[in-house]
């Protein structure tokens, strides 16, 4: 199993997959910050003064880390950032489900309008698993950076 997980082509594939998902999510959120701010507000987890700042800053964090990840620059560090975000997203969805909220997840801004639910938790766990694999095994194949 270790041999499969450390395969450079496998690691490159999940690096690209994770990067593309977060680039798409970031662009969707950044292009409509007002809608994304409403999606954050619907979770009812954060104080109102922080919503707009988060709606503006979070997509750019996602975009920058995803682009760096795709280009193979500081893969472990950027995977750690994206994995941390995924953990926060998973917790927010679980809390929302426990509270009985029937809201759009806001994962891709206002695109798609997917509701929070078990499927969304499983999707995020799958992405988190990809991030954790990249943290453990790194991926410098087809990279602009040759750091080890």
CSV table of C-alpha atoms in Angstrom, one decimal:
chain,number,residue,atom,x,y,z
A,1,UNK,CA,0.0,0.0,0.0
A,2,UNK,CA,2.9,2.3,0.9
A,3,UNK,CA,4.3,1.7,-2.6
A,4,UNK,CA,1.1,2.7,-4.3
A,5,UNK,CA,0.6,5.8,-2.2
A,6,UNK,CA,4.1,7.0,-2.7
A,7,UNK,CA,4.0,6.5,-6.5
A,8,UNK,CA,5.0,9.8,-8.2
A,9,UNK,CA,2.2,9.5,-10.8
A,10,UNK,CA,-0.4,8.9,-8.1
A,11,UNK,CA,0.9,11.8,-6.0
A,12,UNK,CA,1.0,14.1,-9.1
A,13,UNK,CA,-2.6,13.1,-9.9
A,14,UNK,CA,-4.0,13.9,-6.5
A,15,UNK,CA,-2.0,17.1,-6.4
A,16,UNK,CA,-3.6,18.2,-9.7
A,17,UNK,CA,-7.1,17.0,-8.5
A,18,UNK,CA,-6.9,18.9,-5.2
A,19,UNK,CA,-5.5,22.0,-6.9
A,20,UNK,CA,-8.2,22.1,-9.6
A,21,UNK,CA,-11.1,21.6,-7.1
A,22,UNK,CA,-9.8,24.5,-4.9
A,23,UNK,CA,-9.1,26.7,-7.9
A,24,UNK,CA,-12.7,26.2,-9.2
A,25,UNK,CA,-14.1,26.8,-5.7
A,26,UNK,CA,-12.0,29.9,-5.2
A,27,UNK,CA,-12.9,31.5,-8.5
A,28,UNK,CA,-16.6,30.8,-7.9
A,29,UNK,CA,-16.4,32.4,-4.4
A,30,UNK,CA,-14.2,35.4,-5.4
A,31,UNK,CA,-16.4,36.2,-8.4
A,32,UNK,CA,-19.4,36.7,-6.1
A,33,UNK,CA,-18.3,37.7,-2.6
A,34,UNK,CA,-21.7,38.9,-1.6
A,35,UNK,CA,-23.3,35.5,-2.3
A,36,UNK,CA,-20.5,33.7,-0.6
A,37,UNK,CA,-20.9,36.0,2.5
A,38,UNK,CA,-24.6,35.0,2.6
A,39,UNK,CA,-23.6,31.3,2.4
A,40,UNK,CA,-21.2,31.8,5.4
A,41,UNK,CA,-23.9,33.7,7.3
A,42,UNK,CA,-26.3,30.8,6.9
A,43,UNK,CA,-24.1,28.6,8.9
A,44,UNK,CA,-24.7,30.9,12.0
A,45,UNK,CA,-21.3,30.1,13.4
A,46,UNK,CA,-19.3,33.3,13.1
A,47,UNK,CA,-19.9,36.9,14.4
A,48,UNK,CA,-21.3,39.2,11.7
A,49,UNK,CA,-18.3,41.5,11.7
A,50,UNK,CA,-16.0,38.7,10.4
A,51,UNK,CA,-18.3,37.5,7.6
A,52,UNK,CA,-17.3,40.0,4.9
A,53,UNK,CA,-13.6,39.8,5.6
A,54,UNK,CA,-13.7,36.0,5.4
A,55,UNK,CA,-15.8,36.1,2.2
A,56,UNK,CA,-13.1,38.3,0.6
A,57,UNK,CA,-9.9,36.6,2.0
A,58,UNK,CA,-10.8,32.9,2.0
A,59,UNK,CA,-11.1,32.5,-1.8
A,60,UNK,CA,-7.7,34.1,-2.4
A,61,UNK,CA,-6.1,31.8,0.2
A,62,UNK,CA,-7.7,28.9,-1.6
A,63,UNK,CA,-6.6,30.1,-5.0
A,64,UNK,CA,-3.0,30.9,-4.1
A,65,UNK,CA,-2.4,27.6,-2.3
A,66,UNK,CA,-4.1,25.6,-5.0
A,67,UNK,CA,-2.0,27.2,-7.8
A,68,UNK,CA,1.2,26.7,-5.8
A,69,UNK,CA,0.1,23.1,-5.2
A,70,UNK,CA,-0.4,22.4,-8.9
A,71,UNK,CA,3.0,23.9,-9.8
A,72,UNK,CA,4.6,21.7,-7.1
A,73,UNK,CA,5.8,24.6,-5.0
A,74,UNK,CA,5.9,23.8,-1.2
A,75,UNK,CA,3.5,20.9,-1.7
A,76,UNK,CA,3.5,19.8,2.0
A,77,UNK,CA,2.9,23.3,3.3
A,78,UNK,CA,0.1,24.1,0.8
A,79,UNK,CA,-1.5,20.6,1.4
A,80,UNK,CA,-1.4,21.4,5.1
A,81,UNK,CA,-3.3,24.7,4.5
A,82,UNK,CA,-5.9,23.1,2.3
A,83,UNK,CA,-6.3,20.2,4.7
A,84,UNK,CA,-6.8,22.6,7.5
A,85,UNK,CA,-9.5,24.4,5.6
A,86,UNK,CA,-11.2,21.0,4.8
A,87,UNK,CA,-11.2,20.1,8.5
A,88,UNK,CA,-12.9,23.4,9.3
A,89,UNK,CA,-15.4,22.9,6.4
A,90,UNK,CA,-16.2,19.3,7.6
A,91,UNK,CA,-16.8,20.6,11.2
A,92,UNK,CA,-19.0,23.4,10.0
A,93,UNK,CA,-21.1,21.0,7.9
A,94,UNK,CA,-21.4,18.5,10.8
A,95,UNK,CA,-22.5,21.3,13.2
A,96,UNK,CA,-25.1,22.6,10.6
A,97,UNK,CA,-26.5,19.1,10.2
A,98,UNK,CA,-26.7,18.6,14.0
A,99,UNK,CA,-28.6,21.9,14.3
A,100,UNK,CA,-31.0,20.8,11.5
A,101,UNK,CA,-30.0,23.6,9.1
A,102,UNK,CA,-31.1,23.0,5.5
A,103,UNK,CA,-28.6,25.4,3.7
A,104,UNK,CA,-26.4,25.5,0.7
A,105,UNK,CA,-22.8,24.5,1.6
A,106,UNK,CA,-21.3,27.5,-0.2
A,107,UNK,CA,-18.4,25.2,-1.2
A,108,UNK,CA,-18.3,26.6,-4.7
A,109,UNK,CA,-19.8,30.0,-3.9
A,110,UNK,CA,-23.3,30.3,-5.5
A,111,UNK,CA,-22.5,27.8,-8.2
A,112,UNK,CA,-24.4,24.5,-8.0
A,113,UNK,CA,-26.1,25.2,-4.7
A,114,UNK,CA,-25.3,21.9,-3.1
A,115,UNK,CA,-27.0,21.4,0.3
A,116,UNK,CA,-25.0,20.4,3.4
A,117,UNK,CA,-25.3,16.7,4.1
A,118,UNK,CA,-23.6,13.4,4.5
A,119,UNK,CA,-22.5,13.4,0.8
A,120,UNK,CA,-20.8,16.7,1.2
A,121,UNK,CA,-19.0,15.4,4.3
A,122,UNK,CA,-17.8,12.4,2.4
A,123,UNK,CA,-16.6,14.5,-0.5
A,124,UNK,CA,-14.6,16.7,1.9
A,125,UNK,CA,-13.2,13.6,3.7
A,126,UNK,CA,-12.0,12.3,0.3
A,127,UNK,CA,-10.3,15.6,-0.5
A,128,UNK,CA,-8.9,15.7,3.0
A,129,UNK,CA,-7.4,12.2,2.5
A,130,UNK,CA,-5.7,13.5,-0.7
A,131,UNK,CA,-4.3,16.4,1.3
A,132,UNK,CA,-3.0,14.1,4.0
A,133,UNK,CA,-1.4,11.8,1.5
A,134,UNK,CA,0.4,14.8,0.0
A,135,UNK,CA,1.5,15.9,3.4
A,136,UNK,CA,3.0,12.5,4.2
A,137,UNK,CA,4.6,11.6,0.9
A,138,UNK,CA,5.1,15.0,-0.8
A,139,UNK,CA,5.2,15.3,-4.6
A,140,UNK,CA,8.0,16.9,-6.5
A,141,UNK,CA,7.3,15.2,-9.8
A,142,UNK,CA,6.7,17.7,-12.7
A,143,UNK,CA,7.4,20.6,-10.3
A,144,UNK,CA,8.7,24.1,-10.6
A,145,UNK,CA,10.4,23.5,-7.3
A,146,UNK,CA,12.8,20.7,-6.6
A,147,UNK,CA,12.7,20.9,-2.8
A,148,UNK,CA,12.7,17.7,-0.9
